[in-house]
Structure formats: C-alpha cells, structure tokens
Amino acid sequence: VGNTQEVLSANKVTKFDMNLGFMLHNENFYFGMAVHNITKPNYDYVGTIDNYLPRRISIQTGGSFLILDGTYGANLNLIPSLTMIKQHDFSQLNCALGIQYQNFCVSGGLRKSMLNEKNSDAILFSFGVIKDHLRLSYTYEKVVSSLRLYSPLTSEFGIQYTFENKRNKIDRVFKFPKI
C-alpha cells in the first residue's frame, strides 16, 4: 500500500471542551448526572467538514442497603447500580446488582442499548476483596452481541487504594459499587 495523496495540515489543532456533573449522596444512596462535550467541539483537522462531537448525558444512581445485620460485624449488603447514557442516536443502559459480605463482594451486570433491542452488548461478573483502604477486584465481561465474533470476552483486574485525609477524617466509608 502506497502513501496517501491527501495533504494534511502540519499545524497543531486545539479544541476547547467542557464537561459538568454533580453527585448527591448519603450513607446508603447516590444520584448523579453529567453532561459531556457541552461546547460541542469540531474535530475537523483539515477544515473541510463539520465534525462536531455531540453532547453526552449520563445519569447514575445506586446505593448500599443492609439486608442482614449479622453478629460480630458480619453484615450482608445489597448494592444495586444503574447508569443511563445518551449521546446523539446512541443510548446505553448499564445495570448491576452486587452483594457484599464482610470484605468480599460479588456482582453481576448487563450492558444494553436502550433504543435497539438487537444491541444487547455484554454481561458482566465481578468479585473482589476489600481490606482497609485497599480494594482488589476481577471482572469478566462476556459479549453477547454480534461483536462476540471479534471480541468474545474481556478480563479486567483492578487495584484501588483510598487515601485518607488527615485534616477532615470521616469515620465511615460509603460502600458504593465499583462495577
């Protein structure tokens, strides 16, 4: 294959983009919303077409609910989460349900297009261990759409460490899902 005959500009292109979001929460519940690409920047590097990046809106909600108050601190928590995303003609729904028993978490989830029933994308399974400020996790994603022929599965390992603020120390930790 030979070189392209297209003449590209050697100038650098800088585009301003802005995102905005918020989250409200208490010990057991959270709700948040974000708007991305507020300025709808044009990503045309040659100057011949309108290639605007459409706005993306996402809404997240979920929580951690005590379903079994055991002895010696062995509590069982139900951890649901829901995320809805809309960008131009694309929409996606991510829902998950997890269970946390002491320091162990197990969860399952589904990723699906909200407007096109043929576009169910993936199912997810995750498990993890939480010890003090350290969280170790493994997530397995199985693609169930026609993309499974090209990308049948994904494995993800996660390591998360939460730093402690010595000046504003909070005595409680929120158990939000990490899917």
PDB file of C-alpha atoms in Angstrom:
ATOM      1  CA  VAL A   1       0.000   0.000   0.000  1.00  0.00           C
ATOM      2  CA  GLY A   2       1.411   3.332  -1.011  1.00  0.00           C
ATOM      3  CA  ASN A   3       1.263   6.662   0.783  1.00  0.00           C
ATOM      4  CA  THR A   4      -1.949   8.657   0.770  1.00  0.00           C
ATOM      5  CA  GLN A   5      -2.297  11.576  -1.619  1.00  0.00           C
ATOM      6  CA  GLU A   6      -4.221  13.557   0.993  1.00  0.00           C
ATOM      7  CA  VAL A   7      -2.464  16.719   2.128  1.00  0.00           C
ATOM      8  CA  LEU A   8      -2.840  17.212   5.867  1.00  0.00           C
ATOM      9  CA  SER A   9      -2.093  20.381   7.743  1.00  0.00           C
ATOM     10  CA  ALA A  10       1.026  20.281   9.905  1.00  0.00           C
ATOM     11  CA  ASN A  11      -0.473  22.849  12.280  1.00  0.00           C
ATOM     12  CA  LYS A  12      -1.477  21.786  15.751  1.00  0.00           C
ATOM     13  CA  VAL A  13      -5.192  21.917  16.480  1.00  0.00           C
ATOM     14  CA  THR A  14      -6.521  22.721  19.929  1.00  0.00           C
ATOM     15  CA  LYS A  15     -10.221  22.454  20.725  1.00  0.00           C
ATOM     16  CA  PHE A  16     -11.865  23.605  23.948  1.00  0.00           C
ATOM     17  CA  ASP A  17     -14.307  21.156  25.514  1.00  0.00           C
ATOM     18  CA  MET A  18     -16.180  21.321  28.796  1.00  0.00           C
ATOM     19  CA  ASN A  19     -17.925  18.738  30.978  1.00  0.00           C
ATOM     20  CA  LEU A  20     -20.122  19.333  34.000  1.00  0.00           C
ATOM     21  CA  GLY A  21     -21.573  16.973  36.575  1.00  0.00           C
ATOM     22  CA  PHE A  22     -22.795  16.580  40.115  1.00  0.00           C
ATOM     23  CA  MET A  23     -23.426  13.823  42.638  1.00  0.00           C
ATOM     24  CA  LEU A  24     -25.689  13.804  45.687  1.00  0.00           C
ATOM     25  CA  HIS A  25     -25.264  11.056  48.263  1.00  0.00           C
ATOM     26  CA  ASN A  26     -25.725   9.928  51.807  1.00  0.00           C
ATOM     27  CA  GLU A  27     -24.568   6.736  53.543  1.00  0.00           C
ATOM     28  CA  ASN A  28     -26.943   4.482  51.600  1.00  0.00           C
ATOM     29  CA  PHE A  29     -27.813   6.133  48.289  1.00  0.00           C
ATOM     30  CA  TYR A  30     -26.298   8.211  45.495  1.00  0.00           C
ATOM     31  CA  PHE A  31     -27.614  10.034  42.444  1.00  0.00           C
ATOM     32  CA  GLY A  32     -25.571  11.886  39.862  1.00  0.00           C
ATOM     33  CA  MET A  33     -25.736  13.402  36.417  1.00  0.00           C
ATOM     34  CA  ALA A  34     -23.075  14.557  33.966  1.00  0.00           C
ATOM     35  CA  VAL A  35     -23.095  16.399  30.654  1.00  0.00           C
ATOM     36  CA  HIS A  36     -20.040  15.921  28.427  1.00  0.00           C
ATOM     37  CA  ASN A  37     -18.980  17.928  25.359  1.00  0.00           C
ATOM     38  CA  ILE A  38     -21.021  20.971  26.367  1.00  0.00           C
ATOM     39  CA  THR A  39     -19.214  23.151  23.833  1.00  0.00           C
ATOM     40  CA  LYS A  40     -19.640  20.541  21.027  1.00  0.00           C
ATOM     41  CA  PRO A  41     -16.100  20.980  19.656  1.00  0.00           C
ATOM     42  CA  ASN A  42     -15.469  20.488  15.939  1.00  0.00           C
ATOM     43  CA  TYR A  43     -12.883  17.751  15.349  1.00  0.00           C
ATOM     44  CA  ASP A  44     -12.178  18.593  11.735  1.00  0.00           C
ATOM     45  CA  TYR A  45      -8.408  18.775  11.320  1.00  0.00           C
ATOM     46  CA  VAL A  46      -8.429  19.645   7.631  1.00  0.00           C
ATOM     47  CA  GLY A  47     -11.075  22.394   7.648  1.00  0.00           C
ATOM     48  CA  THR A  48     -13.446  20.903   5.090  1.00  0.00           C
ATOM     49  CA  ILE A  49     -16.233  19.221   7.089  1.00  0.00           C
ATOM     50  CA  ASP A  50     -18.367  19.776  10.167  1.00  0.00           C
ATOM     51  CA  ASN A  51     -17.373  17.030  12.566  1.00  0.00           C
ATOM     52  CA  TYR A  52     -18.898  18.161  15.843  1.00  0.00           C
ATOM     53  CA  LEU A  53     -18.665  15.936  18.881  1.00  0.00           C
ATOM     54  CA  PRO A  54     -22.255  15.528  20.151  1.00  0.00           C
ATOM     55  CA  ARG A  55     -23.169  16.086  23.782  1.00  0.00           C
ATOM     56  CA  ARG A  56     -23.325  13.049  26.038  1.00  0.00           C
ATOM     57  CA  ILE A  57     -25.631  12.929  29.051  1.00  0.00           C
ATOM     58  CA  SER A  58     -25.289  10.304  31.755  1.00  0.00           C
ATOM     59  CA  ILE A  59     -27.339   9.620  34.876  1.00  0.00           C
ATOM     60  CA  GLN A  60     -26.084   7.357  37.668  1.00  0.00           C
ATOM     61  CA  THR A  61     -27.898   6.035  40.705  1.00  0.00           C
ATOM     62  CA  GLY A  62     -27.459   3.261  43.226  1.00  0.00           C
ATOM     63  CA  GLY A  63     -26.638   2.534  46.794  1.00  0.00           C
ATOM     64  CA  SER A  64     -25.802   0.104  49.528  1.00  0.00           C
ATOM     65  CA  PHE A  65     -28.615  -1.401  51.558  1.00  0.00           C
ATOM     66  CA  LEU A  66     -28.204  -3.539  54.658  1.00  0.00           C
ATOM     67  CA  ILE A  67     -30.264  -6.724  54.218  1.00  0.00           C
ATOM     68  CA  LEU A  68     -28.825  -8.852  57.043  1.00  0.00           C
ATOM     69  CA  ASP A  69     -27.399  -7.467  60.267  1.00  0.00           C
ATOM     70  CA  GLY A  70     -25.204 -10.311  61.488  1.00  0.00           C
ATOM     71  CA  THR A  71     -23.303 -10.759  64.665  1.00  0.00           C
ATOM     72  CA  TYR A  72     -19.653  -9.741  65.103  1.00  0.00           C
ATOM     73  CA  GLY A  73     -19.940  -7.175  62.299  1.00  0.00           C
ATOM     74  CA  ALA A  74     -20.729  -9.722  59.575  1.00  0.00           C
ATOM     75  CA  ASN A  75     -23.252  -7.638  57.632  1.00  0.00           C
ATOM     76  CA  LEU A  76     -24.729  -8.509  54.252  1.00  0.00           C
ATOM     77  CA  ASN A  77     -25.293  -5.543  51.920  1.00  0.00           C
ATOM     78  CA  LEU A  78     -27.204  -5.395  48.640  1.00  0.00           C
ATOM     79  CA  ILE A  79     -25.539  -2.997  46.191  1.00  0.00           C
ATOM     80  CA  PRO A  80     -27.618  -2.052  43.106  1.00  0.00           C
ATOM     81  CA  SER A  81     -26.476   0.436  40.460  1.00  0.00           C
ATOM     82  CA  LEU A  82     -27.938   1.893  37.286  1.00  0.00           C
ATOM     83  CA  THR A  83     -26.315   4.113  34.643  1.00  0.00           C
ATOM     84  CA  MET A  84     -28.098   5.566  31.610  1.00  0.00           C
ATOM     85  CA  ILE A  85     -26.117   7.205  28.789  1.00  0.00           C
ATOM     86  CA  LYS A  86     -27.419   9.151  25.762  1.00  0.00           C
ATOM     87  CA  GLN A  87     -25.259  10.625  23.003  1.00  0.00           C
ATOM     88  CA  HIS A  88     -26.808  11.635  19.652  1.00  0.00           C
ATOM     89  CA  ASP A  89     -28.546   8.470  18.309  1.00  0.00           C
ATOM     90  CA  PHE A  90     -26.808   6.182  20.802  1.00  0.00           C
ATOM     91  CA  SER A  91     -28.188   5.208  24.187  1.00  0.00           C
ATOM     92  CA  GLN A  92     -26.984   2.662  26.694  1.00  0.00           C
ATOM     93  CA  LEU A  93     -28.219   1.180  29.940  1.00  0.00           C
ATOM     94  CA  ASN A  94     -25.830  -0.387  32.461  1.00  0.00           C
ATOM     95  CA  CYS A  95     -27.381  -2.133  35.428  1.00  0.00           C
ATOM     96  CA  ALA A  96     -25.700  -4.201  38.099  1.00  0.00           C
ATOM     97  CA  LEU A  97     -26.504  -5.903  41.353  1.00  0.00           C
ATOM     98  CA  GLY A  98     -23.905  -6.840  43.919  1.00  0.00           C
ATOM     99  CA  ILE A  99     -23.707  -8.433  47.328  1.00  0.00           C
ATOM    100  CA  GLN A 100     -21.071  -7.597  49.917  1.00  0.00           C
ATOM    101  CA  TYR A 101     -20.437  -9.910  52.859  1.00  0.00           C
ATOM    102  CA  GLN A 102     -17.783  -8.631  55.246  1.00  0.00           C
ATOM    103  CA  ASN A 103     -14.765  -7.941  52.988  1.00  0.00           C
ATOM    104  CA  PHE A 104     -15.968  -9.887  49.926  1.00  0.00           C
ATOM    105  CA  CYS A 105     -18.042  -8.572  47.007  1.00  0.00           C
ATOM    106  CA  VAL A 106     -19.744 -10.470  44.172  1.00  0.00           C
ATOM    107  CA  SER A 107     -21.800  -8.782  41.444  1.00  0.00           C
ATOM    108  CA  GLY A 108     -23.351  -9.241  38.039  1.00  0.00           C
ATOM    109  CA  GLY A 109     -24.426  -6.744  35.437  1.00  0.00           C
ATOM    110  CA  LEU A 110     -25.823  -6.122  31.975  1.00  0.00           C
ATOM    111  CA  ARG A 111     -24.912  -3.538  29.330  1.00  0.00           C
ATOM    112  CA  LYS A 112     -27.582  -2.926  26.683  1.00  0.00           C
ATOM    113  CA  SER A 113     -28.714  -0.326  24.190  1.00  0.00           C
ATOM    114  CA  MET A 114     -31.933   1.304  25.359  1.00  0.00           C
ATOM    115  CA  LEU A 115     -33.371   2.034  21.895  1.00  0.00           C
ATOM    116  CA  ASN A 116     -32.290  -1.005  19.880  1.00  0.00           C
ATOM    117  CA  GLU A 117     -33.193  -4.415  21.316  1.00  0.00           C
ATOM    118  CA  LYS A 118     -30.776  -6.106  18.894  1.00  0.00           C
ATOM    119  CA  ASN A 119     -27.902  -4.287  20.522  1.00  0.00           C
ATOM    120  CA  SER A 120     -27.568  -6.132  23.830  1.00  0.00           C
ATOM    121  CA  ASP A 121     -23.888  -5.869  24.332  1.00  0.00           C
ATOM    122  CA  ALA A 122     -22.485  -7.728  27.330  1.00  0.00           C
ATOM    123  CA  ILE A 123     -22.998  -9.422  30.652  1.00  0.00           C
ATOM    124  CA  LEU A 124     -20.511  -8.859  33.446  1.00  0.00           C
ATOM    125  CA  PHE A 125     -19.450 -10.802  36.517  1.00  0.00           C
ATOM    126  CA  SER A 126     -17.202  -9.360  39.169  1.00  0.00           C
ATOM    127  CA  PHE A 127     -15.767 -10.313  42.518  1.00  0.00           C
ATOM    128  CA  GLY A 128     -13.443  -8.521  44.859  1.00  0.00           C
ATOM    129  CA  VAL A 129     -11.855  -8.212  48.268  1.00  0.00           C
ATOM    130  CA  ILE A 130     -11.811  -5.057  50.388  1.00  0.00           C
ATOM    131  CA  LYS A 131      -9.263  -4.695  53.171  1.00  0.00           C
ATOM    132  CA  ASP A 132      -8.949  -1.342  54.949  1.00  0.00           C
ATOM    133  CA  HIS A 133      -8.105   1.169  52.186  1.00  0.00           C
ATOM    134  CA  LEU A 134      -7.267  -1.440  49.520  1.00  0.00           C
ATOM    135  CA  ARG A 135      -9.724  -2.978  47.048  1.00  0.00           C
ATOM    136  CA  LEU A 136      -8.722  -5.808  44.676  1.00  0.00           C
ATOM    137  CA  SER A 137     -11.183  -6.917  42.005  1.00  0.00           C
ATOM    138  CA  TYR A 138     -11.599  -9.079  38.932  1.00  0.00           C
ATOM    139  CA  THR A 139     -14.290  -8.509  36.288  1.00  0.00           C
ATOM    140  CA  TYR A 140     -15.207 -10.859  33.466  1.00  0.00           C
ATOM    141  CA  GLU A 141     -17.197  -9.446  30.546  1.00  0.00           C
ATOM    142  CA  LYS A 142     -18.867 -11.736  28.025  1.00  0.00           C
ATOM    143  CA  VAL A 143     -20.014 -10.058  24.814  1.00  0.00           C
ATOM    144  CA  VAL A 144     -23.444 -11.333  23.738  1.00  0.00           C
ATOM    145  CA  SER A 145     -23.994  -9.174  20.627  1.00  0.00           C
ATOM    146  CA  SER A 146     -22.727  -9.895  17.118  1.00  0.00           C
ATOM    147  CA  LEU A 147     -19.421  -8.341  18.210  1.00  0.00           C
ATOM    148  CA  ARG A 148     -18.708 -11.593  20.092  1.00  0.00           C
ATOM    149  CA  LEU A 149     -17.150 -12.919  16.874  1.00  0.00           C
ATOM    150  CA  TYR A 150     -14.439 -10.262  17.135  1.00  0.00           C
ATOM    151  CA  SER A 151     -14.197  -9.636  20.870  1.00  0.00           C
ATOM    152  CA  PRO A 152     -15.722 -12.566  22.756  1.00  0.00           C
ATOM    153  CA  LEU A 153     -14.618 -11.675  26.286  1.00  0.00           C
ATOM    154  CA  THR A 154     -12.685  -9.256  28.412  1.00  0.00           C
ATOM    155  CA  SER A 155     -10.947  -9.724  31.741  1.00  0.00           C
ATOM    156  CA  GLU A 156     -10.114  -6.789  33.963  1.00  0.00           C
ATOM    157  CA  PHE A 157      -8.088  -6.710  37.152  1.00  0.00           C
ATOM    158  CA  GLY A 158      -8.490  -3.731  39.442  1.00  0.00           C
ATOM    159  CA  ILE A 159      -6.439  -2.303  42.271  1.00  0.00           C
ATOM    160  CA  GLN A 160      -7.840   0.683  44.141  1.00  0.00           C
ATOM    161  CA  TYR A 161      -6.364   2.462  47.123  1.00  0.00           C
ATOM    162  CA  THR A 162      -8.266   5.139  49.031  1.00  0.00           C
ATOM    163  CA  PHE A 163      -6.135   7.820  50.628  1.00  0.00           C
ATOM    164  CA  GLU A 164      -7.139   9.230  53.981  1.00  0.00           C
ATOM    165  CA  ASN A 165      -7.461  12.953  54.569  1.00  0.00           C
ATOM    166  CA  LYS A 166      -5.887  13.560  57.991  1.00  0.00           C
ATOM    167  CA  ARG A 167      -7.483  17.014  58.432  1.00  0.00           C
ATOM    168  CA  ASN A 168     -11.089  16.048  57.593  1.00  0.00           C
ATOM    169  CA  LYS A 169     -11.175  12.463  58.784  1.00  0.00           C
ATOM    170  CA  ILE A 170     -14.509  10.743  58.240  1.00  0.00           C
ATOM    171  CA  ASP A 171     -15.290   7.733  60.412  1.00  0.00           C
ATOM    172  CA  ARG A 172     -17.423   5.944  57.839  1.00  0.00           C
ATOM    173  CA  VAL A 173     -16.786   4.530  54.377  1.00  0.00           C
ATOM    174  CA  PHE A 174     -19.506   4.502  51.709  1.00  0.00           C
ATOM    175  CA  LYS A 175     -19.948   1.081  50.118  1.00  0.00           C
ATOM    176  CA  PHE A 176     -20.787   2.097  46.576  1.00  0.00           C
ATOM    177  CA  PRO A 177     -20.454  -0.444  43.770  1.00  0.00           C
ATOM    178  CA  LYS A 178     -17.281  -0.438  41.705  1.00  0.00           C
ATOM    179  CA  ILE A 179     -18.556  -2.090  38.506  1.00  0.00           C
TER     180      ILE A 179
END
